[in-house]
Short mmCIF file of C-alpha atoms in Angstrom, two decimals:
data_model
loop_
_atom_site.label_atom_id
_atom_site.label_comp_id
_atom_site.label_asym_id
_atom_site.label_seq_id
_atom_site.Cartn_x
_atom_site.Cartn_y
_atom_site.Cartn_z
CA MET A 1 0.00 0.00 0.00
CA SER A 2 1.48 3.34 -1.03
CA GLU A 3 1.99 6.18 1.40
CA ASP A 4 -0.74 8.81 1.58
CA PRO A 5 0.90 11.92 0.07
CA PHE A 6 -1.21 14.26 2.21
CA VAL A 7 0.14 15.39 5.58
CA SER A 8 -2.74 15.45 8.06
CA VAL A 9 -3.67 17.98 10.71
CA ASP A 10 -2.98 15.27 13.31
CA GLU A 11 0.64 15.14 12.13
CA ILE A 12 0.81 18.92 12.37
CA VAL A 13 -0.58 18.92 15.91
CA ALA A 14 1.98 16.24 16.86
CA ALA A 15 4.75 18.37 15.34
CA ARG A 16 3.61 21.30 17.43
CA ARG A 17 4.09 19.24 20.58
CA THR A 18 7.50 18.08 19.40
CA ILE A 19 8.91 21.54 18.65
CA ALA A 20 7.07 23.53 21.33
CA GLY A 21 10.13 24.07 23.49
CA ALA A 22 12.37 25.07 20.61
CA ILE A 23 10.47 27.61 18.52
CA ARG A 24 8.86 30.99 19.03
CA HIS A 25 5.14 31.59 18.66
CA THR A 26 5.84 34.62 16.49
CA PRO A 27 3.84 37.83 16.91
CA VAL A 28 1.14 39.32 14.71
CA GLU A 29 0.64 43.01 14.02
CA PRO A 30 -2.23 44.82 12.30
CA SER A 31 -1.21 46.83 9.26
CA ALA A 32 -2.97 50.17 9.27
CA SER A 33 -1.49 51.07 5.88
CA LEU A 34 -2.58 47.88 4.11
CA SER A 35 -5.95 47.81 5.85
CA GLY A 36 -6.61 51.36 4.66
CA ARG A 37 -5.49 50.55 1.15
CA THR A 38 -7.60 47.37 0.79
CA GLY A 39 -10.62 48.26 2.93
CA VAL A 40 -10.41 45.04 4.97
CA PRO A 41 -8.49 44.22 8.18
CA VAL A 42 -4.97 43.11 7.23
CA THR A 43 -2.68 41.49 9.78
CA LEU A 44 0.99 40.55 9.41
CA LYS A 45 2.35 37.29 10.86
CA LEU A 46 5.94 38.18 11.74
CA GLU A 47 7.59 34.81 11.18
CA HIS A 48 10.81 36.52 10.13
CA HIS A 49 11.26 36.97 13.90
CA GLN A 50 11.59 33.18 14.24
CA HIS A 51 14.88 31.63 15.37
CA SER A 52 17.28 31.52 12.38
CA GLY A 53 15.28 34.32 10.76
CA SER A 54 12.67 32.26 8.93
CA PHE A 55 9.89 29.68 9.16
CA LYS A 56 12.33 26.97 8.06
CA PHE A 57 13.42 26.40 11.65
CA ARG A 58 10.04 24.82 12.41
CA GLY A 59 10.23 22.01 9.86
CA ALA A 60 13.94 21.44 10.38
CA THR A 61 13.50 21.13 14.13
CA ASN A 62 10.64 18.66 13.77
CA ALA A 63 12.70 16.55 11.37
CA VAL A 64 15.86 16.55 13.52
CA LEU A 65 13.97 15.71 16.70
CA SER A 66 12.33 12.79 14.85
CA LEU A 67 15.66 11.11 13.95
CA THR A 68 16.52 7.64 15.20
CA PRO A 69 19.67 7.24 17.34
CA ALA A 70 21.50 5.75 14.34
CA GLU A 71 20.50 8.66 12.12
CA ARG A 72 21.62 11.18 14.74
CA ALA A 73 25.02 9.48 14.93
CA ALA A 74 25.47 9.54 11.13
CA GLY A 75 24.54 13.22 10.77
CA VAL A 76 22.19 15.11 8.47
CA VAL A 77 22.59 16.76 5.09
CA GLY A 78 20.37 19.09 3.09
CA VAL A 79 20.24 21.25 -0.03
CA SER A 80 19.16 24.85 0.42
CA THR A 81 18.70 28.28 -1.11
CA GLY A 82 19.69 29.63 2.31
CA ASN A 83 16.91 29.60 4.88
CA HIS A 84 16.40 25.83 5.09
CA GLY A 85 20.14 25.43 5.50
CA ARG A 86 20.29 27.93 8.32
CA GLY A 87 17.27 26.42 10.07
CA LEU A 88 18.60 22.89 9.69
CA ALA A 89 22.08 23.91 10.83
CA ARG A 90 20.69 25.52 14.00
CA ALA A 91 18.33 22.62 14.74
CA ALA A 92 21.14 20.09 14.27
CA ALA A 93 23.55 22.08 16.43
CA ALA A 94 20.99 22.25 19.23
CA ALA A 95 20.61 18.46 19.05
CA GLY A 96 24.36 17.79 18.82
CA VAL A 97 24.07 16.37 15.30
CA ARG A 98 26.61 16.92 12.51
CA CYS A 99 25.15 18.89 9.59
CA VAL A 100 26.27 19.45 5.99
CA ILE A 101 24.47 21.93 3.68
CA ALA A 102 24.89 21.94 -0.11
CA MET A 103 24.03 25.10 -2.04
CA SER A 104 24.24 26.41 -5.58
CA GLU A 105 26.41 29.34 -6.63
CA LEU A 106 23.27 31.53 -6.78
CA VAL A 107 22.80 31.59 -3.00
CA PRO A 108 23.70 35.05 -1.60
CA ALA A 109 26.97 35.24 0.33
CA ASN A 110 25.28 36.51 3.49
CA LYS A 111 23.18 33.34 3.69
CA VAL A 112 26.22 31.12 3.13
CA ALA A 113 28.06 32.91 5.94
CA ALA A 114 25.06 32.61 8.26
CA ILE A 115 24.88 28.84 7.74
CA ARG A 116 28.57 28.46 8.48
CA GLY A 117 28.00 30.61 11.56
CA GLU A 118 25.45 28.07 12.81
CA GLY A 119 28.18 25.41 12.77
CA ALA A 120 27.34 23.48 9.59
CA ASP A 121 29.77 22.38 6.90
CA VAL A 122 28.96 24.05 3.57
CA LEU A 123 29.40 22.69 0.04
CA ILE A 124 28.98 25.11 -2.89
CA GLY A 125 28.55 23.83 -6.42
CA GLY A 126 26.44 24.18 -9.57
CA ARG A 127 24.06 26.83 -10.83
CA SER A 128 20.88 25.31 -9.41
CA GLN A 129 19.50 23.42 -6.44
CA ASP A 130 19.21 20.34 -8.64
CA GLU A 131 22.96 20.45 -9.26
CA ALA A 132 23.68 21.03 -5.57
CA GLN A 133 21.52 17.99 -4.82
CA GLN A 134 24.17 15.78 -6.44
CA ALA A 135 26.54 16.46 -3.54
CA VAL A 136 23.79 15.57 -1.10
CA ASP A 137 23.14 12.29 -2.90
CA ARG A 138 26.80 11.31 -2.51
CA LEU A 139 26.74 11.95 1.24
CA VAL A 140 23.49 10.01 1.64
CA ALA A 141 25.16 7.07 -0.14
CA GLU A 142 27.88 7.30 2.52
CA GLY A 143 25.31 6.99 5.32
CA MET A 144 24.11 10.51 6.21
CA THR A 145 20.38 11.28 6.45
CA MET A 146 18.92 13.81 4.02
CA ILE A 147 16.40 16.29 5.38
CA PRO A 148 14.73 17.89 2.34
CA PRO A 149 13.81 21.57 2.33
CA PHE A 150 10.13 20.95 1.62
CA ASP A 151 9.04 17.55 0.22
CA ASP A 152 9.09 15.64 3.51
CA ARG A 153 6.28 14.74 5.94
CA ARG A 154 8.20 15.89 9.03
CA VAL A 155 9.17 19.19 7.40
CA ILE A 156 5.67 19.90 6.07
CA ALA A 157 4.14 19.09 9.47
CA GLY A 158 6.58 21.44 11.18
CA GLN A 159 5.79 24.29 8.80
CA GLY A 160 2.08 23.54 9.25
CA THR A 161 2.31 24.59 12.89
CA LEU A 162 2.25 28.13 11.52
CA GLY A 163 -1.27 27.52 10.23
CA LEU A 164 -2.45 26.53 13.71
CA GLU A 165 -0.90 29.70 15.15
CA MET A 166 -2.33 31.95 12.47
CA LEU A 167 -5.87 30.79 13.08
CA GLU A 168 -5.44 31.23 16.84
CA ASP A 169 -3.97 34.69 16.27
CA MET A 170 -6.82 35.78 13.95
CA PRO A 171 -9.87 33.47 14.25
CA ALA A 172 -11.93 35.64 11.88
CA VAL A 173 -9.37 35.40 9.07
CA ASP A 174 -10.89 34.91 5.61
CA THR A 175 -7.79 34.88 3.39
CA VAL A 176 -4.22 33.82 4.17
CA VAL A 177 -1.41 34.83 1.81
CA VAL A 178 1.72 32.67 1.85
CA PRO A 179 5.01 32.73 -0.09
CA LEU A 180 5.28 29.78 -2.48
CA SER A 181 8.42 27.95 -3.55
CA GLY A 182 8.69 24.16 -3.26
CA GLY A 183 5.41 24.12 -1.39
CA GLY A 184 6.39 22.77 2.03
CA LEU A 185 5.28 25.93 3.82
CA ILE A 186 2.00 26.51 2.02
CA SER A 187 1.11 22.80 2.03
CA GLY A 188 1.42 22.57 5.80
CA VAL A 189 -0.26 25.92 6.45
CA ALA A 190 -3.16 25.13 4.11
CA ALA A 191 -3.63 21.64 5.58
CA ALA A 192 -3.86 23.08 9.08
CA LEU A 193 -6.13 25.97 8.14
CA LYS A 194 -8.56 24.01 6.00
CA ALA A 195 -8.89 21.22 8.57
CA ARG A 196 -9.88 23.77 11.20
CA LYS A 197 -11.95 26.32 9.26
CA SER A 198 -14.17 25.66 6.27
CA GLY A 199 -14.24 28.24 3.50
CA ILE A 200 -10.88 29.81 4.31
CA ARG A 201 -8.91 30.89 1.24
CA VAL A 202 -5.17 30.28 0.82
CA VAL A 203 -3.23 32.22 -1.83
CA GLY A 204 0.34 31.47 -2.83
CA VAL A 205 2.71 34.13 -4.12
CA SER A 206 5.91 33.62 -6.09
CA MET A 207 8.10 35.50 -8.53
CA GLU A 208 7.93 35.50 -12.32
CA ARG A 209 11.55 34.36 -12.58
CA GLY A 210 11.68 30.59 -12.17
CA ALA A 211 8.45 29.81 -10.29
CA ALA A 212 8.69 26.02 -10.37
CA MET A 213 5.46 25.15 -8.55
CA HIS A 214 3.42 27.54 -10.69
CA ALA A 215 4.88 26.02 -13.86
CA SER A 216 4.23 22.51 -12.54
CA LEU A 217 0.61 23.29 -11.71
CA ALA A 218 0.11 24.67 -15.21
CA ALA A 219 1.65 21.53 -16.73
CA GLY A 220 -0.32 19.18 -14.50
CA ARG A 221 2.86 17.48 -13.27
CA PRO A 222 6.22 18.41 -11.70
CA VAL A 223 8.46 20.07 -14.30
CA GLU A 224 11.89 21.62 -14.30
CA VAL A 225 12.37 25.36 -14.74
CA ARG A 226 15.44 27.46 -15.25
CA GLU A 227 16.59 28.90 -11.94
CA LEU A 228 17.17 32.65 -12.31
CA PRO A 229 18.54 35.39 -10.05
CA THR A 230 15.70 37.17 -8.20
CA LEU A 231 15.13 39.41 -5.21
CA ALA A 232 13.00 36.55 -3.87
CA ASP A 233 16.00 34.20 -3.89
CA SER A 234 14.60 31.91 -1.19
CA LEU A 235 11.74 31.02 -3.55
CA GLY A 236 14.10 29.65 -6.19
CA GLY A 237 14.73 26.01 -7.04
CA GLY A 238 12.70 23.16 -8.46
CA ILE A 239 10.08 20.99 -6.77
CA GLY A 240 11.67 17.70 -7.87
CA LEU A 241 10.39 15.54 -10.71
CA GLY A 242 9.74 12.77 -8.19
CA ASN A 243 7.79 15.08 -5.85
CA ARG A 244 5.87 12.97 -3.33
CA HIS A 245 3.85 15.42 -1.26
CA THR A 246 3.82 19.12 -1.99
CA PHE A 247 2.67 19.11 -5.63
CA VAL A 248 -0.54 17.19 -4.90
CA MET A 249 -1.13 19.12 -1.68
CA VAL A 250 -0.73 22.52 -3.33
CA ARG A 251 -2.92 21.47 -6.24
CA ALA A 252 -5.68 20.35 -3.86
CA LEU A 253 -5.45 22.94 -1.08
CA VAL A 254 -4.24 26.25 -2.55
CA ASP A 255 -6.95 28.40 -4.08
CA ASP A 256 -4.84 30.71 -6.22
CA VAL A 257 -1.23 31.45 -7.15
CA VAL A 258 0.00 34.87 -8.28
CA LEU A 259 3.37 35.89 -9.69
CA LEU A 260 5.29 39.13 -9.19
CA THR A 261 7.81 41.15 -11.15
CA GLU A 262 11.11 42.13 -9.59
CA ALA A 263 9.91 45.75 -9.33
CA GLU A 264 6.82 44.60 -7.43
CA ILE A 265 8.91 42.53 -5.02
CA ALA A 266 11.17 45.53 -4.40
CA LEU A 267 8.12 47.64 -3.53
CA GLY A 268 7.09 44.98 -1.03
CA ILE A 269 10.48 45.15 0.71
CA HIS A 270 10.31 48.96 0.61
CA HIS A 271 6.80 49.03 2.11
CA CYS A 272 7.67 46.58 4.88
CA TYR A 273 10.50 48.82 6.00
CA TRP A 274 9.00 52.30 5.68
CA GLN A 275 5.36 51.55 6.56
CA GLU A 276 5.57 48.46 8.79
CA ARG A 277 9.06 49.00 10.28
CA GLN A 278 10.06 45.45 9.40
CA ILE A 279 13.25 44.23 7.71
CA VAL A 280 12.03 41.48 5.40
CA GLU A 281 13.76 39.64 2.56
CA GLY A 282 12.24 39.53 -0.89
CA SER A 283 10.69 36.09 -0.47
CA GLY A 284 9.12 37.16 2.82
CA ALA A 285 7.69 40.37 1.36
CA VAL A 286 5.84 38.84 -1.60
CA GLY A 287 2.46 38.80 0.16
CA VAL A 288 2.71 42.50 0.89
CA ALA A 289 3.93 43.08 -2.66
CA ALA A 290 0.96 41.19 -4.12
CA LEU A 291 -1.50 43.38 -2.21
CA LEU A 292 0.30 46.56 -3.26
CA ALA A 293 0.20 45.38 -6.88
CA GLY A 294 -3.54 44.73 -6.69
CA LYS A 295 -3.09 41.08 -7.64
CA ILE A 296 -5.24 39.62 -4.83
CA ALA A 297 -8.88 40.56 -4.40
CA LEU A 298 -9.79 40.67 -0.70
CA GLU A 299 -13.27 40.25 0.73
CA GLY A 300 -12.63 39.91 4.46
CA PRO A 301 -9.98 39.78 7.22
CA THR A 302 -6.63 38.83 5.73
CA MET A 303 -3.33 37.63 7.14
CA LEU A 304 -0.02 37.96 5.29
CA LEU A 305 2.85 35.68 6.26
CA LEU A 306 6.20 37.48 6.39
CA SER A 307 8.26 34.31 6.18
CA GLY A 308 11.88 35.44 6.40
CA GLY A 309 14.21 38.32 7.13
CA ASN A 310 17.61 37.04 6.02
CA ILE A 311 18.38 39.68 3.43
CA ASP A 312 21.81 41.09 2.70
CA MET A 313 21.71 44.44 4.47
CA ALA A 314 23.62 46.27 1.74
CA LEU A 315 21.03 45.07 -0.78
CA HIS A 316 18.22 45.99 1.61
CA HIS A 317 19.63 49.51 1.97
CA ARG A 318 19.68 49.96 -1.79
CA VAL A 319 16.09 48.73 -2.20
CA VAL A 320 14.59 50.78 0.62
CA SER A 321 16.51 53.85 -0.58
CA GLY A 322 14.59 53.65 -3.84
CA GLU A 323 17.38 52.38 -6.07
CA THR A 324 16.27 50.22 -9.01
CA VAL A 325 17.94 46.87 -8.35
CA ASP A 326 18.08 44.04 -10.88
CA VAL A 327 20.00 41.13 -9.41
CA ALA A 328 19.97 39.35 -12.78
CA ASP A 329 22.08 42.12 -14.33
CA GLU A 330 24.45 42.03 -11.36
CA ALA A 331 24.83 38.24 -11.54
CA ALA A 332 25.65 38.29 -15.26
#
């Protein structure tokens, strides 16, 4: 009998118990500026205040704390665009487990340095996550345990704890807006929300440059896309042609997906800083950016998930100062 690809709310509740002593229940703040602009109550879930600077710490912690003694002794390895690596490195260090993170050459230097600062060994190679995955596969063959960034029951369940929090923080919420990359975050959040509240709407937001899940949904199956430089760098990477969980969960549970230009993402970062007084990376600001761009129609109370704050501060300064920044030109 094949494994059910859907992660259940019971698994998410169990994950919440597992990670309760390790994570922060991150705060929520009403946004007067966005509420005034949209005409409905808009609240921000400040998950960029989580340990390691992003939601990734939730799933990584649940996965590490679920390891067998033999797996703990052998160590863990993962591939990352930055935030999963940092979350996994911190979770492994807290548990006394060796950790190796493989990343492509497109990962910003500040995120590489942060992962090393958490105590992990770092391997850099290739121009995509798929190429970086080859190094992970070699280490798994040598006995280490891979903890994927998104397509894993333990990881999805850990990220889903955010959905439980969000509904407790704003019981009247009608629409939840979530950054979308490989789908581990939005799958878990949507599974939790829709199990607890009928009729709630979940909207995913990604960038126009290399949105793998969006392309896969359009094709009706997981497909590869070219990974391109973007201000929303944490949303880069493929979903895996052998995707086991997140593709079917996103297809079934997410009501809409919208894409943003680089200029729109920059405005989201700019707004978060000047209007909300929050330092948020591009991937974490896409929900705000989508509202500013008028790409999501709102009918009732709305919560935006600010998922990460691990942006290079020199880049952040340029964006919030109004400079036109195209990371693709700078990477060429």
